[in-house]
Structure formats: C-alpha cells, structure tokens
Amino acid sequence: QVQLVESGGDSVEAGGSLRLACANSGSVNDPCMGWFRQAPGKEREGVAALDSYGFTKYAASVKDRFTISRDSAKNTLYLQMNSLKPDDTAMYYCAAIEARCGGVARLLRQDFYTDWGQGTRVTVSS
C-alpha cells in the first residue's frame, strides 16, 4: 500500500509563507496527486492538484497564492503557500492515486483519490 507522509506544517503570521512536502512511497511515475485541507468545524476541501503531465488545478481561494509542484526524482509533491491568511489555518492532507492520469476534471474531488496521508497542521495568526 502506498504511504504518503506530509511535512512542513507550522505556525506563521499572516502574510508569511510555508512549503509543504508529501513523500510518496509508491512506484508509479508522476501519479495524479493533490492537496486538501480541513479547517476546524468545516468539511475537507480540495486546495490544489497536479496530473501526470503538469496540468494543475486550484481552488479559487488559493489561486495566485499557492503553487503545487513535484520533484519526480524524489517522488515528492510540494505546496508552496505564500501570502498566508488566517483562513488558511487547517490540517493539510496529501492525496494520490496509484496511476498516471491526465486532464481529469475531478482532480479536486476527494473521491478521486485512493491514498491519503496523515496530515500536517498549518496555523496562520493575524
């Protein structure tokens, strides 16, 4: 079974930056992966996703502030988060499928993914 291990969560002030990382133990080259988050008292929501060919998809709330990327050699997914706001406070989860994919409309849907990490906490203070 694929293991996803997130890191990089921290407490920062509004306007700051963080970079999250997700190490993927799977053997598929450049699988479809995404970042999700769940704030206290709210449902988990899709933040950003990346298909096997470099296509990215972002939630409107993070577009132009967050950037998803991948280091294929390290099989690691990243989420660069800039201009952080208190509303970005949440547990951030990495998700993956054990396959390559391209141009999938459901990239930000939770039910598209089969493997999940344990999460890394991000707290943004005002």
Backbone as CSV, one residue per row, in Angstrom:
resi,resn,N_x,N_y,N_z,CA_x,CA_y,CA_z,C_x,C_y,C_z
1,GLN,0.841,-1.180,0.000,0.000,0.000,0.000,0.884,1.240,0.000
2,VAL,0.466,2.232,-0.758,1.233,3.472,-0.850,1.154,4.228,0.470
3,GLN,2.278,4.756,0.882,2.316,5.622,2.058,2.632,7.048,1.626
4,LEU,1.868,7.975,2.156,2.080,9.388,1.897,2.418,10.057,3.218
5,VAL,3.532,10.756,3.265,3.974,11.385,4.508,4.163,12.875,4.258
6,GLU,3.327,13.670,4.921,3.400,15.124,4.770,4.365,15.711,5.792
7,SER,4.913,16.869,5.443,5.761,17.619,6.367,5.698,19.090,5.987
8,GLY,6.200,19.928,6.881,6.293,21.354,6.578,5.273,22.242,7.259
9,GLY,4.278,21.651,7.909,3.300,22.475,8.600,3.926,23.221,9.766
10,ASP,3.389,24.394,10.052,3.963,25.222,11.113,2.970,26.327,11.461
11,SER,3.340,27.128,12.427,2.565,28.320,12.800,3.275,29.541,12.244
12,VAL,2.550,30.362,11.506,3.145,31.561,10.915,2.177,32.723,11.059
13,GLU,2.695,33.919,10.871,1.855,35.110,10.892,1.261,35.340,9.503
14,ALA,0.147,36.054,9.485,-0.486,36.397,8.214,0.516,37.116,7.313
15,GLY,0.469,36.755,6.038,1.410,37.310,5.072,2.651,36.470,4.882
16,GLY,2.844,35.503,5.747,4.020,34.649,5.656,3.877,33.548,4.631
17,SER,4.904,32.703,4.554,4.949,31.615,3.576,5.346,30.312,4.245
18,LEU,4.884,29.228,3.650,5.288,27.886,4.061,5.367,27.017,2.824
19,ARG,6.183,25.979,2.907,6.209,24.976,1.853,5.948,23.611,2.469
20,LEU,4.874,22.998,2.029,4.546,21.648,2.464,5.153,20.644,1.492
21,ALA,5.489,19.482,2.006,6.021,18.399,1.179,5.259,17.117,1.476
22,CYS,5.146,16.269,0.476,4.481,14.975,0.632,5.325,13.925,-0.073
23,ALA,5.929,13.047,0.707,6.730,11.968,0.150,5.830,10.775,-0.158
24,ASN,5.922,10.291,-1.395,5.072,9.195,-1.877,5.912,7.927,-2.024
25,SER,5.534,6.856,-1.326,6.312,5.616,-1.369,5.971,4.727,-2.563
26,GLY,4.986,5.128,-3.360,4.540,4.312,-4.480,5.548,4.233,-5.616
27,SER,5.303,3.311,-6.535,6.226,3.070,-7.633,5.776,3.674,-8.958
28,VAL,4.586,4.252,-8.987,4.097,4.866,-10.223,4.827,6.181,-10.465
29,ASN,5.260,6.387,-11.683,5.965,7.618,-12.024,4.967,8.745,-12.253
30,ASP,5.120,9.813,-11.485,4.266,11.000,-11.618,2.772,10.677,-11.571
31,PRO,2.313,10.080,-10.506,0.874,9.820,-10.381,0.105,11.113,-10.148
32,CYS,-1.187,11.075,-10.334,-2.011,12.229,-10.005,-2.044,12.377,-8.480
33,MET,-1.834,13.607,-8.035,-1.802,13.873,-6.594,-2.440,15.223,-6.302
34,GLY,-2.842,15.385,-5.054,-3.462,16.643,-4.693,-3.263,16.990,-3.231
35,TRP,-3.551,18.221,-2.918,-3.552,18.703,-1.538,-4.983,19.085,-1.159
36,PHE,-5.360,18.669,0.032,-6.657,19.009,0.594,-6.432,19.616,1.968
37,ARG,-7.449,20.274,2.492,-7.332,20.820,3.842,-8.667,20.752,4.557
38,GLN,-8.569,20.676,5.859,-9.770,20.671,6.691,-9.572,21.607,7.865
39,ALA,-10.357,22.665,7.883,-10.319,23.627,8.979,-11.231,23.133,10.098
40,PRO,-10.988,23.571,11.319,-11.847,23.153,12.449,-13.317,23.457,12.184
41,GLY,-14.143,22.446,12.337,-15.579,22.631,12.161,-16.046,22.695,10.732
42,LYS,-15.135,22.453,9.779,-15.506,22.534,8.367,-15.201,21.217,7.659
43,GLU,-15.790,21.049,6.488,-15.521,19.859,5.698,-14.176,19.992,4.989
44,ARG,-13.609,18.832,4.658,-12.350,18.842,3.922,-12.600,19.342,2.503
45,GLU,-11.683,20.160,2.030,-11.846,20.737,0.701,-10.562,20.590,-0.111
46,GLY,-10.737,20.529,-1.423,-9.595,20.454,-2.314,-8.914,21.796,-2.424
47,VAL,-7.577,21.797,-2.413,-6.792,23.021,-2.475,-6.080,23.133,-3.822
48,ALA,-5.333,22.098,-4.172,-4.564,22.115,-5.417,-4.290,20.690,-5.838
49,ALA,-4.170,20.478,-7.142,-3.914,19.134,-7.651,-3.062,19.216,-8.906
50,LEU,-2.397,18.093,-9.176,-1.445,18.032,-10.286,-1.596,16.697,-11.002
51,ASP,-1.792,16.736,-12.332,-1.872,15.468,-13.033,-0.478,15.032,-13.491
52,SER,-0.412,13.951,-14.236,0.881,13.375,-14.602,1.626,14.167,-15.669
53,TYR,0.954,15.130,-16.282,1.545,15.872,-17.397,1.770,17.343,-17.073
54,GLY,1.599,17.692,-15.801,1.855,19.058,-15.376,0.643,19.951,-15.303
55,PHE,-0.518,19.419,-15.638,-1.750,20.206,-15.515,-2.064,20.411,-14.045
56,THR,-2.351,21.663,-13.680,-2.660,21.985,-12.294,-4.077,22.530,-12.164
57,LYS,-4.624,22.330,-10.993,-5.957,22.846,-10.693,-5.929,23.391,-9.278
58,TYR,-6.524,24.572,-9.083,-6.506,25.224,-7.781,-7.916,25.621,-7.362
59,ALA,-8.128,25.626,-6.063,-9.343,26.218,-5.520,-9.251,27.728,-5.710
60,ALA,-10.393,28.357,-5.918,-10.404,29.802,-6.160,-9.791,30.573,-4.992
61,SER,-9.946,30.043,-3.799,-9.492,30.750,-2.594,-7.974,30.804,-2.469
62,VAL,-7.264,29.958,-3.210,-5.807,29.917,-3.086,-5.095,30.253,-4.384
63,LYS,-5.845,30.370,-5.462,-5.235,30.662,-6.764,-4.426,31.937,-6.683
64,ASP,-3.269,31.936,-7.270,-2.322,33.065,-7.291,-1.556,33.228,-5.984
65,ARG,-1.849,32.410,-4.980,-1.082,32.440,-3.727,-0.343,31.129,-3.497
66,PHE,-0.951,30.028,-3.897,-0.372,28.705,-3.684,0.110,28.134,-5.017
67,THR,1.184,27.347,-4.951,1.707,26.685,-6.145,2.003,25.228,-5.835
68,ILE,1.435,24.334,-6.621,1.701,22.906,-6.460,2.775,22.505,-7.458
69,SER,3.680,21.631,-7.007,4.747,21.178,-7.890,5.202,19.794,-7.451
70,ARG,6.084,19.226,-8.245,6.532,17.867,-7.966,8.013,17.725,-8.283
71,ASP,8.704,16.944,-7.466,10.062,16.516,-7.786,9.952,15.030,-8.133
72,SER,9.955,14.728,-9.428,9.730,13.348,-9.852,10.821,12.405,-9.363
73,ALA,12.057,12.885,-9.328,13.167,12.030,-8.903,13.013,11.617,-7.441
74,LYS,12.436,12.495,-6.643,12.248,12.208,-5.218,10.847,11.676,-4.931
75,ASN,10.001,11.614,-5.945,8.609,11.203,-5.770,7.951,11.991,-4.644
76,THR,8.143,13.276,-4.693,7.651,14.169,-3.648,6.831,15.299,-4.253
77,LEU,5.707,15.560,-3.629,4.805,16.630,-4.036,4.990,17.800,-3.085
78,TYR,4.906,19.012,-3.618,5.073,20.206,-2.792,3.856,21.125,-2.929
79,LEU,3.679,21.958,-1.901,2.703,23.034,-1.966,3.362,24.267,-1.381
80,GLN,3.712,25.201,-2.249,4.268,26.476,-1.814,3.106,27.407,-1.513
81,MET,3.053,27.892,-0.283,1.945,28.737,0.145,2.484,30.113,0.506
82,ASN,2.078,31.114,-0.222,2.502,32.495,0.017,1.311,33.341,0.436
83,SER,1.607,34.506,0.977,0.561,35.450,1.407,-0.498,34.741,2.237
84,LEU,-0.066,33.993,3.211,-0.988,33.203,4.011,-1.936,34.080,4.809
85,LYS,-3.159,33.585,4.945,-4.211,34.290,5.666,-4.694,33.421,6.829
86,PRO,-5.294,34.024,7.838,-5.856,33.209,8.931,-6.842,32.154,8.423
87,ASP,-7.554,32.442,7.349,-8.499,31.471,6.780,-7.813,30.249,6.198
88,ASP,-6.493,30.298,6.026,-5.752,29.136,5.529,-5.423,28.151,6.648
89,THR,-5.729,28.517,7.880,-5.480,27.631,9.016,-6.278,26.346,8.863
90,ALA,-5.571,25.214,8.875,-6.226,23.927,8.668,-5.202,22.810,8.796
91,MET,-5.720,21.574,8.820,-4.871,20.407,8.637,-4.798,20.166,7.134
92,TYR,-3.604,20.045,6.622,-3.409,19.840,5.192,-3.047,18.380,4.922
93,TYR,-3.762,17.800,3.970,-3.576,16.396,3.616,-3.115,16.248,2.180
94,CYS,-2.240,15.283,1.989,-1.801,14.901,0.651,-2.615,13.687,0.221
95,ALA,-2.956,13.633,-1.049,-3.721,12.506,-1.578,-3.144,12.081,-2.923
96,ALA,-3.310,10.811,-3.254,-2.774,10.294,-4.506,-3.621,9.137,-5.013
97,ILE,-3.502,8.888,-6.302,-3.994,7.635,-6.866,-2.774,6.864,-7.351
98,GLU,-2.896,5.564,-7.432,-1.759,4.737,-7.829,-1.768,4.516,-9.332
99,ALA,-1.793,5.648,-10.047,-1.835,5.587,-11.511,-1.511,6.966,-12.061
100,ARG,-1.127,6.990,-13.330,-0.963,8.257,-14.023,-2.323,8.660,-14.555
101,CYS,-2.502,9.971,-14.719,-3.752,10.443,-15.287,-3.500,11.793,-15.945
102,GLY,-4.435,12.202,-16.791,-4.278,13.472,-17.464,-5.615,14.141,-17.703
103,GLY,-5.643,15.475,-17.486,-6.833,16.257,-17.812,-8.088,15.796,-17.130
104,VAL,-7.985,15.406,-15.885,-9.155,14.879,-15.188,-9.902,16.002,-14.492
105,ALA,-11.199,16.082,-14.775,-11.999,17.157,-14.189,-12.162,16.992,-12.681
106,ARG,-12.002,15.764,-12.199,-12.274,15.508,-10.777,-11.035,15.650,-9.900
107,LEU,-9.991,16.321,-10.362,-8.739,16.390,-9.612,-8.892,16.970,-8.211
108,LEU,-9.876,17.829,-7.983,-10.049,18.415,-6.654,-11.170,17.743,-5.866
109,ARG,-11.605,16.585,-6.340,-12.641,15.859,-5.609,-11.997,14.793,-4.727
110,GLN,-12.448,14.711,-3.492,-11.868,13.733,-2.562,-12.060,12.309,-3.062
111,ASP,-13.205,12.039,-3.688,-13.499,10.663,-4.074,-12.672,10.184,-5.264
112,PHE,-11.864,11.059,-5.841,-10.968,10.664,-6.931,-9.747,9.921,-6.402
113,TYR,-9.399,10.144,-5.152,-8.144,9.652,-4.600,-8.343,8.419,-3.728
114,THR,-7.342,7.535,-3.761,-7.415,6.293,-3.001,-6.465,6.251,-1.821
115,ASP,-5.461,7.084,-1.818,-4.447,7.061,-0.757,-4.323,8.446,-0.130
116,TRP,-4.201,8.450,1.189,-4.170,9.695,1.946,-3.067,9.668,2.990
117,GLY,-2.472,10.845,3.223,-1.524,10.980,4.310,-2.222,11.309,5.616
118,GLN,-1.418,11.433,6.660,-1.956,11.713,7.992,-2.182,13.198,8.248
119,GLY,-1.616,14.034,7.429,-1.846,15.467,7.558,-0.717,16.207,8.252
120,THR,-0.625,17.481,7.947,0.322,18.377,8.611,-0.420,19.677,8.900
121,ARG,-0.224,20.199,10.100,-1.044,21.330,10.557,-0.418,22.661,10.199
122,VAL,-1.249,23.541,9.670,-0.850,24.908,9.354,-1.723,25.858,10.160
123,THR,-1.080,26.746,10.896,-1.796,27.752,11.687,-1.297,29.131,11.293
124,VAL,-2.215,29.986,10.896,-1.868,31.341,10.481,-2.524,32.320,11.444
125,SER,-1.713,33.117,12.101,-2.227,34.078,13.075,-2.291,35.467,12.458
126,SER,-3.258,36.244,12.937,-3.442,37.597,12.388,-2.595,38.605,13.132
